[in-house]
């Protein structure tokens, strides 16, 4: 049990609650649990998947953040509690859906690219047909097709992340750029043997290492949500795909 949860429970008389957020391919869900794992409040939203071209599969990153905030607030209200009674937040997301954004402006360079996207299929065939390489090749496609992206990345001003990293960065008010091992492993860009982002793969496809988030344990301290979003700083203590 993390220090944040322990601290919340030690505070005494008032009940402690856990918040979970599940970001699937089609549905977003938020649940509030009590200490006996009873669901005290829930909310869900339909995720809109965009298909701007044949074989392309995207999600609006800013819309997703707004939906996440609404979903969490609705589940807290449904539970009939104040946000300061929530001791921690855990986030589970679909795998291999990624985004790049500018570290200074906070603006995405493109929509979230889902795991279903096929735009880099020709790149994949040139290398191999493995699932993990598909993420790498989709990222390479954007570097080759958005000139500004490569320019800013060479200046160390581009951030990369899957849905978990994007939401973590937004929910913490742009202060935390991190992920966990399970999400990192789904990208094909992480070396599980060296326990680090793969310089070999990145050098092969000319992707700057500076874009990648810090990798942490699945269960641990990832930061706090911005107090303005939910009325309290909620500790984020788990991320997993």
Short mmCIF file of C-alpha atoms in Angstrom, two decimals:
data_model
loop_
_atom_site.label_atom_id
_atom_site.label_comp_id
_atom_site.label_asym_id
_atom_site.label_seq_id
_atom_site.Cartn_x
_atom_site.Cartn_y
_atom_site.Cartn_z
CA UNK A 1 0.00 0.00 0.00
CA UNK A 2 1.45 3.35 -1.02
CA UNK A 3 2.34 6.09 1.46
CA UNK A 4 -0.46 8.27 0.03
CA UNK A 5 -3.11 5.65 0.75
CA UNK A 6 -1.71 4.95 4.21
CA UNK A 7 -1.74 8.65 5.02
CA UNK A 8 -5.35 8.95 3.83
CA UNK A 9 -6.48 6.05 5.97
CA UNK A 10 -4.58 7.32 9.05
CA UNK A 11 -6.40 10.63 8.95
CA UNK A 12 -9.01 8.93 10.87
CA UNK A 13 -12.69 9.20 11.33
CA UNK A 14 -13.93 9.83 7.80
CA UNK A 15 -14.14 6.90 5.34
CA UNK A 16 -11.45 6.55 2.68
CA UNK A 17 -12.28 5.97 -0.98
CA UNK A 18 -10.35 4.81 -4.04
CA UNK A 19 -10.96 6.20 -7.54
CA UNK A 20 -10.40 4.09 -10.65
CA UNK A 21 -10.32 5.29 -14.25
CA UNK A 22 -10.54 2.84 -17.15
CA UNK A 23 -9.90 4.20 -20.66
CA UNK A 24 -10.97 1.56 -23.17
CA UNK A 25 -11.17 1.66 -26.94
CA UNK A 26 -14.86 2.57 -27.00
CA UNK A 27 -15.81 3.43 -23.41
CA UNK A 28 -14.41 5.53 -20.58
CA UNK A 29 -15.40 4.51 -17.03
CA UNK A 30 -14.81 5.94 -13.57
CA UNK A 31 -15.67 4.21 -10.29
CA UNK A 32 -15.45 5.16 -6.61
CA UNK A 33 -14.76 2.25 -4.23
CA UNK A 34 -14.99 2.11 -0.46
CA UNK A 35 -12.53 0.13 1.69
CA UNK A 36 -14.62 -3.04 1.22
CA UNK A 37 -14.41 -2.66 -2.58
CA UNK A 38 -18.06 -1.70 -2.90
CA UNK A 39 -18.77 0.64 -5.82
CA UNK A 40 -20.21 3.83 -4.33
CA UNK A 41 -20.45 5.94 -7.48
CA UNK A 42 -19.80 5.54 -11.20
CA UNK A 43 -19.84 7.36 -14.50
CA UNK A 44 -19.12 6.39 -18.10
CA UNK A 45 -18.65 8.12 -21.44
CA UNK A 46 -18.57 6.88 -25.02
CA UNK A 47 -15.19 7.46 -26.63
CA UNK A 48 -15.39 8.89 -30.12
CA UNK A 49 -13.00 7.26 -32.57
CA UNK A 50 -12.25 9.36 -35.65
CA UNK A 51 -11.50 7.89 -39.10
CA UNK A 52 -10.26 10.83 -41.23
CA UNK A 53 -8.94 8.47 -43.93
CA UNK A 54 -9.33 4.80 -44.77
CA UNK A 55 -7.30 2.79 -42.26
CA UNK A 56 -6.69 5.74 -39.94
CA UNK A 57 -7.97 5.54 -36.38
CA UNK A 58 -7.70 8.55 -34.06
CA UNK A 59 -9.07 10.19 -30.91
CA UNK A 60 -9.26 13.89 -30.07
CA UNK A 61 -6.74 14.29 -27.18
CA UNK A 62 -8.30 17.44 -25.69
CA UNK A 63 -11.81 16.00 -25.88
CA UNK A 64 -10.61 12.88 -24.08
CA UNK A 65 -9.17 14.98 -21.24
CA UNK A 66 -12.46 16.88 -20.90
CA UNK A 67 -14.38 13.59 -20.81
CA UNK A 68 -12.03 12.20 -18.16
CA UNK A 69 -12.52 15.26 -15.95
CA UNK A 70 -16.31 15.09 -16.37
CA UNK A 71 -16.38 11.35 -15.73
CA UNK A 72 -14.34 11.62 -12.53
CA UNK A 73 -16.38 14.55 -11.22
CA UNK A 74 -19.64 12.73 -11.98
CA UNK A 75 -18.51 9.57 -10.18
CA UNK A 76 -17.48 11.61 -7.12
CA UNK A 77 -20.88 13.31 -7.07
CA UNK A 78 -22.64 9.97 -7.58
CA UNK A 79 -20.81 8.63 -4.53
CA UNK A 80 -22.05 11.59 -2.48
CA UNK A 81 -18.58 12.49 -1.24
CA UNK A 82 -16.09 15.35 -1.47
CA UNK A 83 -12.96 14.89 -3.57
CA UNK A 84 -10.76 15.23 -0.47
CA UNK A 85 -12.15 11.89 0.73
CA UNK A 86 -10.53 10.14 -2.26
CA UNK A 87 -7.20 8.73 -1.10
CA UNK A 88 -5.83 7.74 -4.51
CA UNK A 89 -6.48 7.36 -8.25
CA UNK A 90 -5.51 4.42 -10.44
CA UNK A 91 -5.54 4.62 -14.23
CA UNK A 92 -5.88 1.70 -16.68
CA UNK A 93 -5.73 2.41 -20.41
CA UNK A 94 -5.89 0.75 -23.80
CA UNK A 95 -2.44 -0.17 -25.03
CA UNK A 96 -0.34 1.33 -27.80
CA UNK A 97 -2.45 4.45 -28.48
CA UNK A 98 0.02 7.35 -28.53
CA UNK A 99 0.48 11.09 -28.94
CA UNK A 100 3.22 13.67 -29.33
CA UNK A 101 2.91 17.22 -28.00
CA UNK A 102 4.97 20.37 -27.49
CA UNK A 103 6.49 20.67 -24.02
CA UNK A 104 6.34 24.48 -24.08
CA UNK A 105 2.90 25.14 -25.57
CA UNK A 106 1.25 21.90 -24.43
CA UNK A 107 -0.35 21.58 -27.87
CA UNK A 108 -0.56 18.15 -29.54
CA UNK A 109 1.03 17.76 -32.97
CA UNK A 110 -1.72 15.37 -34.05
CA UNK A 111 -4.63 13.39 -32.66
CA UNK A 112 -4.13 10.34 -30.47
CA UNK A 113 -3.26 7.49 -32.83
CA UNK A 114 -5.02 4.31 -31.72
CA UNK A 115 -3.65 0.78 -31.77
CA UNK A 116 -6.03 0.07 -34.69
CA UNK A 117 -4.40 2.63 -37.01
CA UNK A 118 -2.96 1.23 -40.27
CA UNK A 119 -1.28 4.26 -41.84
CA UNK A 120 2.22 2.88 -41.27
CA UNK A 121 1.47 -0.58 -42.65
CA UNK A 122 3.98 -0.18 -45.50
CA UNK A 123 6.71 0.76 -43.02
CA UNK A 124 5.89 -2.29 -40.93
CA UNK A 125 6.11 -4.64 -43.91
CA UNK A 126 9.57 -3.31 -44.71
CA UNK A 127 10.77 -4.31 -41.24
CA UNK A 128 8.57 -7.15 -40.03
CA UNK A 129 4.93 -7.75 -39.19
CA UNK A 130 5.28 -7.76 -35.42
CA UNK A 131 2.67 -6.08 -33.23
CA UNK A 132 5.19 -4.06 -31.25
CA UNK A 133 6.97 -2.62 -34.27
CA UNK A 134 3.66 -1.19 -35.50
CA UNK A 135 3.74 1.50 -32.79
CA UNK A 136 7.33 2.38 -33.66
CA UNK A 137 6.50 2.67 -37.36
CA UNK A 138 3.40 4.81 -36.72
CA UNK A 139 5.53 7.20 -34.69
CA UNK A 140 8.12 7.25 -37.48
CA UNK A 141 5.33 8.10 -39.96
CA UNK A 142 4.55 11.28 -38.02
CA UNK A 143 8.19 12.30 -37.82
CA UNK A 144 8.42 11.93 -41.58
CA UNK A 145 5.17 13.76 -42.31
CA UNK A 146 5.19 16.63 -39.78
CA UNK A 147 8.37 18.68 -40.39
CA UNK A 148 7.82 20.83 -37.30
CA UNK A 149 7.74 17.70 -35.12
CA UNK A 150 11.26 16.63 -36.02
CA UNK A 151 12.56 20.19 -35.70
CA UNK A 152 11.13 20.68 -32.21
CA UNK A 153 12.19 17.18 -31.13
CA UNK A 154 15.79 17.99 -32.07
CA UNK A 155 15.47 20.99 -29.73
CA UNK A 156 14.23 18.75 -26.91
CA UNK A 157 10.75 20.30 -26.96
CA UNK A 158 8.61 17.28 -27.90
CA UNK A 159 6.93 14.87 -25.49
CA UNK A 160 5.77 11.38 -26.41
CA UNK A 161 3.37 9.20 -24.52
CA UNK A 162 0.55 6.71 -24.67
CA UNK A 163 -2.86 7.66 -23.27
CA UNK A 164 -1.70 7.16 -19.69
CA UNK A 165 1.18 9.62 -20.09
CA UNK A 166 -0.97 12.24 -21.83
CA UNK A 167 -3.67 12.04 -19.14
CA UNK A 168 -1.07 12.09 -16.36
CA UNK A 169 0.55 15.18 -17.84
CA UNK A 170 -2.79 16.96 -18.23
CA UNK A 171 -4.28 15.93 -14.87
CA UNK A 172 -1.16 17.09 -13.02
CA UNK A 173 -1.32 20.47 -14.74
CA UNK A 174 1.59 19.74 -17.09
CA UNK A 175 4.05 18.87 -14.34
CA UNK A 176 4.58 15.09 -14.72
CA UNK A 177 5.82 13.27 -17.84
CA UNK A 178 5.87 9.62 -16.80
CA UNK A 179 4.56 6.16 -17.59
CA UNK A 180 4.78 2.67 -16.10
CA UNK A 181 6.62 -0.42 -17.35
CA UNK A 182 3.50 -2.12 -18.75
CA UNK A 183 2.55 0.88 -20.90
CA UNK A 184 6.15 1.47 -22.00
CA UNK A 185 6.49 -2.16 -23.06
CA UNK A 186 3.53 -1.87 -25.44
CA UNK A 187 5.28 0.71 -27.62
CA UNK A 188 8.02 -1.48 -29.09
CA UNK A 189 10.42 1.30 -28.14
CA UNK A 190 11.28 0.00 -24.67
CA UNK A 191 14.03 -2.54 -24.03
CA UNK A 192 12.80 -4.93 -21.29
CA UNK A 193 16.26 -6.47 -20.93
CA UNK A 194 18.12 -3.21 -20.36
CA UNK A 195 15.10 -1.68 -18.54
CA UNK A 196 15.27 1.52 -20.54
CA UNK A 197 14.02 3.13 -23.75
CA UNK A 198 15.79 1.39 -26.62
CA UNK A 199 18.57 3.51 -28.10
CA UNK A 200 19.09 0.78 -30.70
CA UNK A 201 15.55 1.02 -32.08
CA UNK A 202 15.51 4.82 -31.86
CA UNK A 203 18.81 5.11 -33.70
CA UNK A 204 17.57 2.76 -36.42
CA UNK A 205 14.51 4.91 -37.13
CA UNK A 206 16.07 8.28 -36.16
CA UNK A 207 13.73 9.09 -33.26
CA UNK A 208 15.24 11.38 -30.56
CA UNK A 209 15.50 9.79 -27.11
CA UNK A 210 14.56 13.09 -25.45
CA UNK A 211 10.86 12.65 -26.25
CA UNK A 212 10.27 9.72 -23.90
CA UNK A 213 8.67 9.83 -20.43
CA UNK A 214 10.24 8.61 -17.20
CA UNK A 215 9.30 4.99 -16.54
CA UNK A 216 8.11 4.08 -13.03
CA UNK A 217 6.69 1.07 -11.20
CA UNK A 218 3.04 0.34 -11.93
CA UNK A 219 2.12 0.99 -8.32
CA UNK A 220 3.72 4.06 -6.80
CA UNK A 221 3.51 7.82 -6.64
CA UNK A 222 2.96 9.55 -10.01
CA UNK A 223 1.95 12.97 -8.69
CA UNK A 224 -1.25 14.78 -7.75
CA UNK A 225 -4.18 15.98 -9.82
CA UNK A 226 -4.55 19.73 -10.19
CA UNK A 227 -6.79 20.92 -7.35
CA UNK A 228 -8.86 23.03 -9.75
CA UNK A 229 -10.12 19.97 -11.63
CA UNK A 230 -11.83 18.07 -8.80
CA UNK A 231 -11.70 20.35 -5.76
CA UNK A 232 -8.79 18.52 -4.14
CA UNK A 233 -5.34 17.17 -4.96
CA UNK A 234 -5.87 13.46 -5.55
CA UNK A 235 -2.73 11.27 -5.46
CA UNK A 236 -2.23 9.22 -8.63
CA UNK A 237 -0.77 5.95 -7.39
CA UNK A 238 -1.15 3.39 -10.19
CA UNK A 239 -0.93 3.27 -13.98
CA UNK A 240 -1.29 0.09 -16.05
CA UNK A 241 -2.32 -1.03 -19.51
#
